[in-house]
Coordinates of C-alpha atoms and ligand atoms in Angstrom, one line a residue:
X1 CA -27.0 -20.1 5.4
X2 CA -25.3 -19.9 9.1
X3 CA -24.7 -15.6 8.8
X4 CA -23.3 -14.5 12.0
X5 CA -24.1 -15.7 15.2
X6 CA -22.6 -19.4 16.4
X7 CA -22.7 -20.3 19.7
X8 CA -19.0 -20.9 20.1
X9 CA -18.6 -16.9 20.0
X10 CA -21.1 -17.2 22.9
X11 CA -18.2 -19.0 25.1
X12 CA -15.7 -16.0 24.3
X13 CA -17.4 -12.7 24.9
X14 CA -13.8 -11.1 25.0
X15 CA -13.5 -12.7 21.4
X16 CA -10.5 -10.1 20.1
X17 CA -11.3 -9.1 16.4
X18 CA -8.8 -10.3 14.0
X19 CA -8.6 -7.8 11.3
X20 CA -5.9 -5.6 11.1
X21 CA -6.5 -2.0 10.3
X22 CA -4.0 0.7 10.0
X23 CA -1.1 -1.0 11.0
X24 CA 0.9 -2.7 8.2
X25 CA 0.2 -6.4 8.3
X26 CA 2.8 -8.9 9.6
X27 CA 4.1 -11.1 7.7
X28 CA 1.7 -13.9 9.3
X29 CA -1.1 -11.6 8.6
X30 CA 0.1 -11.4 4.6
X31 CA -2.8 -11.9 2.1
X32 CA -2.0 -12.3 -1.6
X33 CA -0.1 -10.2 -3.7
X34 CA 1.7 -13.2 -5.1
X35 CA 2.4 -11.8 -8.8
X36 CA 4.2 -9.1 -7.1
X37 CA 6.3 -10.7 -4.8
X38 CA 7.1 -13.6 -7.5
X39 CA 8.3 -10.1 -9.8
X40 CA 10.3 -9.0 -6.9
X41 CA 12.1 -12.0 -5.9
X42 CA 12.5 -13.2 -9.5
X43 CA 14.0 -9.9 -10.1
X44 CA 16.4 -10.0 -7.4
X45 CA 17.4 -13.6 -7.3
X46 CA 17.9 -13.4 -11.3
X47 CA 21.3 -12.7 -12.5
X48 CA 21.2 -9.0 -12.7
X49 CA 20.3 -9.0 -9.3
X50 CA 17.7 -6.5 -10.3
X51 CA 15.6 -3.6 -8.3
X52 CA 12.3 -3.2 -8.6
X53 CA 10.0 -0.2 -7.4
X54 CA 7.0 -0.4 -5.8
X55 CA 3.8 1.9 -6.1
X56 CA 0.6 2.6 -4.8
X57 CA -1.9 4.9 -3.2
X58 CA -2.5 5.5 0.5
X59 CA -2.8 2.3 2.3
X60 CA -2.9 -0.3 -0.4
X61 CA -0.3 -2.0 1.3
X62 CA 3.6 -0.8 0.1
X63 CA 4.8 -1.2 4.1
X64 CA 3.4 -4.4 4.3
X65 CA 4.8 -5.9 1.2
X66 CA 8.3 -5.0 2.0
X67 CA 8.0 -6.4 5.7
X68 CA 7.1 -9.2 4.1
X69 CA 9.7 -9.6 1.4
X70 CA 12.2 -8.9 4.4
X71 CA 10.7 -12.3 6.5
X72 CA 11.7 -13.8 3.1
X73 CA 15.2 -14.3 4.0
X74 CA 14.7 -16.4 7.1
X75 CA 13.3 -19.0 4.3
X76 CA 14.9 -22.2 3.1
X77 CA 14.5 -20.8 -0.6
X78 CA 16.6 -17.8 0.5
X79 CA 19.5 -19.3 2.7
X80 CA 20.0 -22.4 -0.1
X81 CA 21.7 -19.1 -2.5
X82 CA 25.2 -18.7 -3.2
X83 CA 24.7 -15.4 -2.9
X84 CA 23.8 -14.5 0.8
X85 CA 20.5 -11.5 0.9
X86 CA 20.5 -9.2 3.7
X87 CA 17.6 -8.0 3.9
X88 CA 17.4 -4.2 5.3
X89 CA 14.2 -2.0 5.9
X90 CA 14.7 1.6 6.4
X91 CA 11.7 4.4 6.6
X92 CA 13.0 7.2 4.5
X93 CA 10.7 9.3 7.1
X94 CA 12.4 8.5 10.2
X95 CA 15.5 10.6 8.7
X96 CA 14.2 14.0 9.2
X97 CA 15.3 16.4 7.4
X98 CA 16.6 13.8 5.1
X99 CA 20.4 14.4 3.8
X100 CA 22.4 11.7 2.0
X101 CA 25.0 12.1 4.3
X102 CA 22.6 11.4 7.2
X103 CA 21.0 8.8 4.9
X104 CA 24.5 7.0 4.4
X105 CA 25.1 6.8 7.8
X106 CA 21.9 5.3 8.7
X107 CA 22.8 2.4 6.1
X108 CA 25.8 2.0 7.3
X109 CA 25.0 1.9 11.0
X110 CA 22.3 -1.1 9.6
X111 CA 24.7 -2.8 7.3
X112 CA 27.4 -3.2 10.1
X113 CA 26.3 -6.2 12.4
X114 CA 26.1 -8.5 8.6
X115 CA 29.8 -7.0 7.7
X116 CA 32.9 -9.7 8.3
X117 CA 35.7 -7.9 9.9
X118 CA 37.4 -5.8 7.0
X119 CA 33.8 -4.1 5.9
X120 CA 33.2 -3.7 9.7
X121 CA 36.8 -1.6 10.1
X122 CA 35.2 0.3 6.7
X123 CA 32.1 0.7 8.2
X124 CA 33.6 2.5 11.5
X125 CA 36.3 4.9 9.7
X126 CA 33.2 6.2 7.6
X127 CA 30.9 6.4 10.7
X128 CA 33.2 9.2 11.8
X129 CA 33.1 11.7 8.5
X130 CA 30.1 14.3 8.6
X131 CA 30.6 13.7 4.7
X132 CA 30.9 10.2 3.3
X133 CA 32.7 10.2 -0.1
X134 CA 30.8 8.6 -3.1
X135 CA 34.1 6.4 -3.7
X136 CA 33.9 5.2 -0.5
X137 CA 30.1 3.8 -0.4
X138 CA 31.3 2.2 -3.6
X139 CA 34.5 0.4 -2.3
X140 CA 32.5 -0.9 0.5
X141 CA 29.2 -2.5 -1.1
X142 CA 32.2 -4.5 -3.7
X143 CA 33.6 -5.6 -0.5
X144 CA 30.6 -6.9 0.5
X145 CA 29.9 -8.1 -2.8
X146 CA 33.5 -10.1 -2.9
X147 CA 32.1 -11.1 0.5
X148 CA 29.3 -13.0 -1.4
X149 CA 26.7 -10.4 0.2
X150 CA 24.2 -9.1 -1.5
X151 CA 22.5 -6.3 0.4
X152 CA 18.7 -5.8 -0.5
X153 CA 17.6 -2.4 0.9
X154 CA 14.0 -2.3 1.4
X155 CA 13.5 1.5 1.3
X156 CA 9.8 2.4 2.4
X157 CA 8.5 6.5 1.7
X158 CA 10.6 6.8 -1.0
X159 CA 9.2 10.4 -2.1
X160 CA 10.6 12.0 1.5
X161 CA 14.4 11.1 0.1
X162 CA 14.2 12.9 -3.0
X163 CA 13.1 16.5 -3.6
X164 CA 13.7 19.1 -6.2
X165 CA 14.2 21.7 -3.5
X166 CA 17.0 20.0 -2.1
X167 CA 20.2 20.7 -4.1
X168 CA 22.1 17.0 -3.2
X169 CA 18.9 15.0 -5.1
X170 CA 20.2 14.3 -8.2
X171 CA 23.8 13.3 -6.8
X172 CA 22.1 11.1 -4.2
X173 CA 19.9 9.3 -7.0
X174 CA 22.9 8.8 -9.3
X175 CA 24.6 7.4 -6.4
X176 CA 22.7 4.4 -6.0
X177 CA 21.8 4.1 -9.8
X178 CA 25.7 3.5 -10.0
X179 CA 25.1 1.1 -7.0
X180 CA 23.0 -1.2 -8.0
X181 CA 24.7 -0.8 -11.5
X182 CA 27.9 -2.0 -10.2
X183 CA 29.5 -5.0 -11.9
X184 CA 30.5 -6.5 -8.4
X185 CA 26.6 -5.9 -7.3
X186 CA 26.5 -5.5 -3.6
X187 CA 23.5 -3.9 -3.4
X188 CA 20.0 -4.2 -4.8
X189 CA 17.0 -1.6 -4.1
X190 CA 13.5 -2.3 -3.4
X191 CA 12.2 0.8 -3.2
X192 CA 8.2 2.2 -2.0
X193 CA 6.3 5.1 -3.2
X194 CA 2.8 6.6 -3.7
X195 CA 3.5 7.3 -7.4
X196 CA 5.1 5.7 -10.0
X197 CA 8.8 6.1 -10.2
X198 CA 9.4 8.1 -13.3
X199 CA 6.8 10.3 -11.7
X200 CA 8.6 10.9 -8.3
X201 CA 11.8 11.3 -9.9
X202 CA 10.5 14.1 -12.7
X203 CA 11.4 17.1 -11.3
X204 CA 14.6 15.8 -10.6
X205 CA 17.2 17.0 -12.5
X206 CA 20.1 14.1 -13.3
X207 CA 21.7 14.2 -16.1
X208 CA 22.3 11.1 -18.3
X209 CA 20.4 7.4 -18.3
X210 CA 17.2 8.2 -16.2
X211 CA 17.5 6.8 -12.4
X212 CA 13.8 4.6 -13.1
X213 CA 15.7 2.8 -16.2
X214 CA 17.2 0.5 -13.6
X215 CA 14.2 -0.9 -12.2
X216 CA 11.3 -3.1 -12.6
X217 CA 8.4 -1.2 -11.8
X218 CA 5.4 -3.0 -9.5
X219 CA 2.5 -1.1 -8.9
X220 CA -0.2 -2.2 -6.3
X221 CA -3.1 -2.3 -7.2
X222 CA -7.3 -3.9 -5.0
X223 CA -7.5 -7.3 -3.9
X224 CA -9.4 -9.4 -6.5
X225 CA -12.5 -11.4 -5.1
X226 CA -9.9 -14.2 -4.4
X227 CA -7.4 -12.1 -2.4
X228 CA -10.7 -10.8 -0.4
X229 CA -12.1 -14.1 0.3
X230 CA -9.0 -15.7 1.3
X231 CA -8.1 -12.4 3.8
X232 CA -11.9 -13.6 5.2
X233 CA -11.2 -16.8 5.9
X234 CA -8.1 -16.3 7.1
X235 CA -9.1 -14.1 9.7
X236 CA -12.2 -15.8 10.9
X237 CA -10.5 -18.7 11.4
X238 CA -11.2 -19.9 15.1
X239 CA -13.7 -17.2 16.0
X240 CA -16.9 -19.0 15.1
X241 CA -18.1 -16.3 13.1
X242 CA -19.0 -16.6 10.3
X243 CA -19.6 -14.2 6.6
X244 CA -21.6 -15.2 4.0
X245 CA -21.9 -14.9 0.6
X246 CA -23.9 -11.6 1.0
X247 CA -21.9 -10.1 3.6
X248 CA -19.0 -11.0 1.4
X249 CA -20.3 -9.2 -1.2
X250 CA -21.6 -6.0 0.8
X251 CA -17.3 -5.4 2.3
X252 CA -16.4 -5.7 -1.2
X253 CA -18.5 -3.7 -2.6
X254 CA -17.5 -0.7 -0.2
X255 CA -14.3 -1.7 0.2
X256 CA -13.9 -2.4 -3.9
X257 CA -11.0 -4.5 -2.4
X258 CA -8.7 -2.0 -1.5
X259 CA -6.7 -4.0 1.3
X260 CA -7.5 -0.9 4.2
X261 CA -11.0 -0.9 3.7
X262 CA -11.4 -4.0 3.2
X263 CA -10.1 -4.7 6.7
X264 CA -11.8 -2.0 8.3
X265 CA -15.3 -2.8 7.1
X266 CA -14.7 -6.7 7.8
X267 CA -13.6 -5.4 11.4
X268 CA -16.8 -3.3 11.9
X269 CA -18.8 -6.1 10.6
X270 CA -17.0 -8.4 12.7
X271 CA -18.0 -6.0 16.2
X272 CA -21.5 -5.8 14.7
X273 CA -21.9 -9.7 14.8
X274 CA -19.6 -10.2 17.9
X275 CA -21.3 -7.3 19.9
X276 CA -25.2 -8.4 18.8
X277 CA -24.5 -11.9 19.7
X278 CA -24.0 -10.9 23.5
X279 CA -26.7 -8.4 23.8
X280 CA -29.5 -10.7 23.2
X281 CA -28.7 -14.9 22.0
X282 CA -31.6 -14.9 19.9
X283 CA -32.6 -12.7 16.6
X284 CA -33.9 -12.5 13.7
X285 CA -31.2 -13.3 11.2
X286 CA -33.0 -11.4 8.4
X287 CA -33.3 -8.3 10.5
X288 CA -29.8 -8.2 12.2
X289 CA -27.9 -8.6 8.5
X290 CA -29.7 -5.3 7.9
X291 CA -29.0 -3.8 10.8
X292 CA -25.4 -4.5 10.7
X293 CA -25.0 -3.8 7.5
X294 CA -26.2 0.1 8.7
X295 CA -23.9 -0.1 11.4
X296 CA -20.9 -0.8 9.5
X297 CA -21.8 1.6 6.7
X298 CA -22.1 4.3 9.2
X299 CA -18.8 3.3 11.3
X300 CA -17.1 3.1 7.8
X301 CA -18.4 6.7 6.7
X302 CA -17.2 8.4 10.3
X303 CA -13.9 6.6 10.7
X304 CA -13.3 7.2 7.3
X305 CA -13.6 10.7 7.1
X306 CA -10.6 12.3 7.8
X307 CA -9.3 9.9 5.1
X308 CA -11.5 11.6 2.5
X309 CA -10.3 14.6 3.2
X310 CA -6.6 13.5 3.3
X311 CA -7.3 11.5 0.1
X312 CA -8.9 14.7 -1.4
X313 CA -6.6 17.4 -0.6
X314 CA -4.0 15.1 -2.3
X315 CA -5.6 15.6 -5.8
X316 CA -5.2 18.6 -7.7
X317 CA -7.9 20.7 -9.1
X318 CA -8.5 18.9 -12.5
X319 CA -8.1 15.4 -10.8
X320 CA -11.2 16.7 -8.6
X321 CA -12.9 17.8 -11.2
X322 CA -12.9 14.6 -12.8
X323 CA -13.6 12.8 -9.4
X324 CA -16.9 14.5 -9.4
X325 CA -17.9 13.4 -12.8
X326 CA -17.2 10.2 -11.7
X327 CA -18.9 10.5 -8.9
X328 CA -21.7 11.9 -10.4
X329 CA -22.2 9.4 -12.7
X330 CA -22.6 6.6 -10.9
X331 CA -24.7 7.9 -8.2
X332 CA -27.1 10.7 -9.6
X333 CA -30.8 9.1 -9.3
X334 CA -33.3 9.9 -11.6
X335 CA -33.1 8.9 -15.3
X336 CA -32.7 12.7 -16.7
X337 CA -30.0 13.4 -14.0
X338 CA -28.5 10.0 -14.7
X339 CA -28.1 10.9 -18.6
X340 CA -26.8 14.6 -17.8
X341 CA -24.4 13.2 -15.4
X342 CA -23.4 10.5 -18.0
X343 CA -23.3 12.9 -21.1
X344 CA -21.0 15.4 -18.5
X345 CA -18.9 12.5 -17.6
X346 CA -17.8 11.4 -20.6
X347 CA -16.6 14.7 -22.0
X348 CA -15.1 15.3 -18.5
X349 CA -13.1 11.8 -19.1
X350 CA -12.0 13.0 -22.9
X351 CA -10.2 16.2 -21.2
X352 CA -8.8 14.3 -18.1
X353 CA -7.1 11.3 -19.4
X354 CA -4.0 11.9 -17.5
X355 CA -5.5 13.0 -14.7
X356 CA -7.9 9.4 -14.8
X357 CA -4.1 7.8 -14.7
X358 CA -3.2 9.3 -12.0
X359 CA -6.3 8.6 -9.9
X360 CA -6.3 4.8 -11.0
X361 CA -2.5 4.6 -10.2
X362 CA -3.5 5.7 -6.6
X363 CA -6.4 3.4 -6.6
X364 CA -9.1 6.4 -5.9
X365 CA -10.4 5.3 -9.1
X366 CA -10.9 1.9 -10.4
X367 CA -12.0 0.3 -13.7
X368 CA -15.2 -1.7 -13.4
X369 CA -15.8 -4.8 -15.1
X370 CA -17.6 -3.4 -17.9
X371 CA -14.6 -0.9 -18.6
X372 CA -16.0 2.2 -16.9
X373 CA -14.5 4.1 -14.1
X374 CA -15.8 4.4 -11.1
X375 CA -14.7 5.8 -7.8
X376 CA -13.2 3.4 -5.8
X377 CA -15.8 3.3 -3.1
X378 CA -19.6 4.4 -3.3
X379 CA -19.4 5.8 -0.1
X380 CA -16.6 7.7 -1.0
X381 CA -18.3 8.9 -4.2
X382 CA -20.9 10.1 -2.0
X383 CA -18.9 12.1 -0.2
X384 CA -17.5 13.7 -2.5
X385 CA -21.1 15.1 -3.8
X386 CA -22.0 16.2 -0.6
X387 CA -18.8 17.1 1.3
X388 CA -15.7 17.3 -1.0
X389 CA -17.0 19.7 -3.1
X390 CA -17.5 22.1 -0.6
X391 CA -14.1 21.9 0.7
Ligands
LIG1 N1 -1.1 -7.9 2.0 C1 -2.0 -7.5 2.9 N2 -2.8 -8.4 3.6 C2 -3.7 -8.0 4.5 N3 -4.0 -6.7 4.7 C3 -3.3 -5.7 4.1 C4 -2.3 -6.1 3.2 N4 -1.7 -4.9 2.7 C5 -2.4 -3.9 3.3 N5 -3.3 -4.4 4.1 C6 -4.3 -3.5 4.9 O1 -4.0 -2.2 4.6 C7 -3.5 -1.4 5.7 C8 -2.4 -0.5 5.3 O2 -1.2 -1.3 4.9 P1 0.2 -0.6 4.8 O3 0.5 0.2 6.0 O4 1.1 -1.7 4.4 O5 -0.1 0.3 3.5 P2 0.8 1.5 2.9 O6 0.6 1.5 1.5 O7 2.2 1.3 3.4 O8 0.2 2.8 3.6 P3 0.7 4.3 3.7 O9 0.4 4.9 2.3 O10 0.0 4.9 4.8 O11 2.2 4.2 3.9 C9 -3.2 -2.5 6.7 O12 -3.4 -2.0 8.1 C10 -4.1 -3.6 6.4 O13 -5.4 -3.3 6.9
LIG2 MG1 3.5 2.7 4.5

């Protein structure tokens, strides 16, 4: 099979390479994740007019899912509702140091250009207090619910607006539980975090129904094979380059389909191919697949690096622990190291359950098909032997 090389490529040496690492995606760019958005928007559209909270680990994706659920509303599905959505993403980051009162303003300052005249006047008079009064956010979203709006607040780093050092937590969350609780429903929350909801909110003290009661939860979890393939073609449309089934295979297996890697090992793959095609026209196929197969993996290990480390320093002590049995288990060589590593694994696994949640919940670890765990990538498994324990 055709690998790499074609000689259209040949015509554009300033071919640009089409995957997208780091940045979220566009909505153009958007592969898969179809159950979750058909959860989301079924949610929302429904007749509770339900929120739903998203979850995942470092770059699986939260960003670009709620860009993309935001260029929802310029569809023909959206506009044909009685209800009108307006759509509104805010980065809990960007308001540093987060307050309600600063967050409330924020809002209010994006709500006001969708407001008819009465909710604009509203909008103005509340622009002016250094303190916004609960009653008052309340008053507004019925008016804009009597105004058949339905505002859908895309809220991105969800963790940075709630803390259990800050005192107004608790009366901020109960705020918007009582929001989207509202009969008159004028707002809806779609809401994106590392970890799980009930796990963000649990140091939070609020008394009464528990703020996560109120939404569905979404977690995001690796591309399947499909999502992968179709993120492949997708993105090697028009470029005359071509993968294969093995190279398919090999970005997958490093990547285990976590959208970020994914995209960065495609990309270096994609150089590899793009940047051997111009240096000499004619090779040996069997020899350049293994060549730039070393290329990426070694690309992939450097670039990847200070990722490790971030992902590592995120886990606590026992979660390391167990990340090393893991490790350990699946890439000891050597059949009496392979047993002792096994034999240490699964005792390991018996006494870190929870923290084995937590890991697969931020997709560092990942069930295999045969129902084992496994670190997510092998090269980050060997990392951790050889660097992350040291650190
Ligand atoms: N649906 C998708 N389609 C294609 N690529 C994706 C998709 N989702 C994520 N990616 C890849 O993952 C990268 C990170 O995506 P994004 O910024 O949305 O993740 P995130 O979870 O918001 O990250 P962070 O934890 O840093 O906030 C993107 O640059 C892209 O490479
Ligand atoms: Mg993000």
């Amino acid at each position: 099979m055709k690998t790499m090389h074609s000689r259209e490529s040949e015509k554009t040496p300033g071919l640009a390479n089409p995957f997208i690492v780091g940045n979220p995606v566009p909505p153009t760019h958007f592969i898969g994740r179809e159950h979750e958005v058909t959860t989301i928007k079924q949610n929302l559209r429904g007749p509770g007019k339900g929120s739903s909270a998203i979850s995942g680990g470092r770059r699986i994706g939260k960003t670009s899912l709620l860009h993309y659920l935001k260029s929802l509303e310029a569809t023909q599905d959206w506009k044909a509702l009685e209800t009108e959505h307006v759509f509104i993403y805010l980065d809990c980051l960007s308001i540093s140091p987060f307050t309600a009162a600063r967050f409330w303003q924020k809002v209010l300052h994006l709500i006001e250009p969708f407001a008819n005249a009465k909710v604009k006047r509203q909008v103005k008079t509340l622009g002016t207090k250094t303190r916004i009064p609960n009653v008052d956010i309340e008053q507004l979203f019925d008016e804009l619910a009597d105004a058949g709006k339905l505002v859908a607040l895309l809220l991105d780093e969800f963790e940075s607006a709630i803390s259990d050092t800050r005192s107004d937590s608790a009366d901020f969350l109960n705020l918007l539980r009582s929001l989207i609780n509202r009969p008159l429903r004028g707002l809806a929350l779609i809401i994106a975090g590392r970890d799980p909801l009930h796990v963000l909110c649990r140091d939070i003290f609020a008394p009464g129904s528990p703020f996560y009661n109120s939404f569905v939860f979404v977690p995001l979890g690796l591309f399947s094979r499909a999502e992968a393939n179709e993120l492949i073609d997708r993105a090697l449309e028009d470029t005359g380059i071509v993968f294969d089934e093995d190279d398919r295979e090999f970005v997958f297996k490093i990547s285990r389909g976590h959208p970020y890697w994914l995209q960065l090992a495609c990309s270096h793959l994609f150089d590899a191919y793009r940047s051997r095609e111009y240096k000499d026209h004619h090779f040996d196929e069997s020899i350049d697949r293994q060549q730039a197969k070393q290329y990426v993996e070694d690309k992939f290990r450097i670039q990847a690096r200070p990722h490790f480390e971030e992902l590592w320093k995120t886990c606590t002590q026992e979660e390391k622990r167990a990340l090393v049995a893991v490790a350990r288990r699946s890439q000891e060589q050597g059949l009496v190291r392979r047993i002792v590593a096994a034999i240490r694994y699964r005792k390991l696994t018996r006494e870190f359950n929870v923290d084995l949640d937590s890991l697969i919940n931020r997709s560092i670890v990942v069930k295999t098909d045969s129902g084992d765990f496994d670190v997510f990538s092998p090269i980050f498994a060997r990392w951790i032997l050889s660097e992350g324990r040291k650190l």
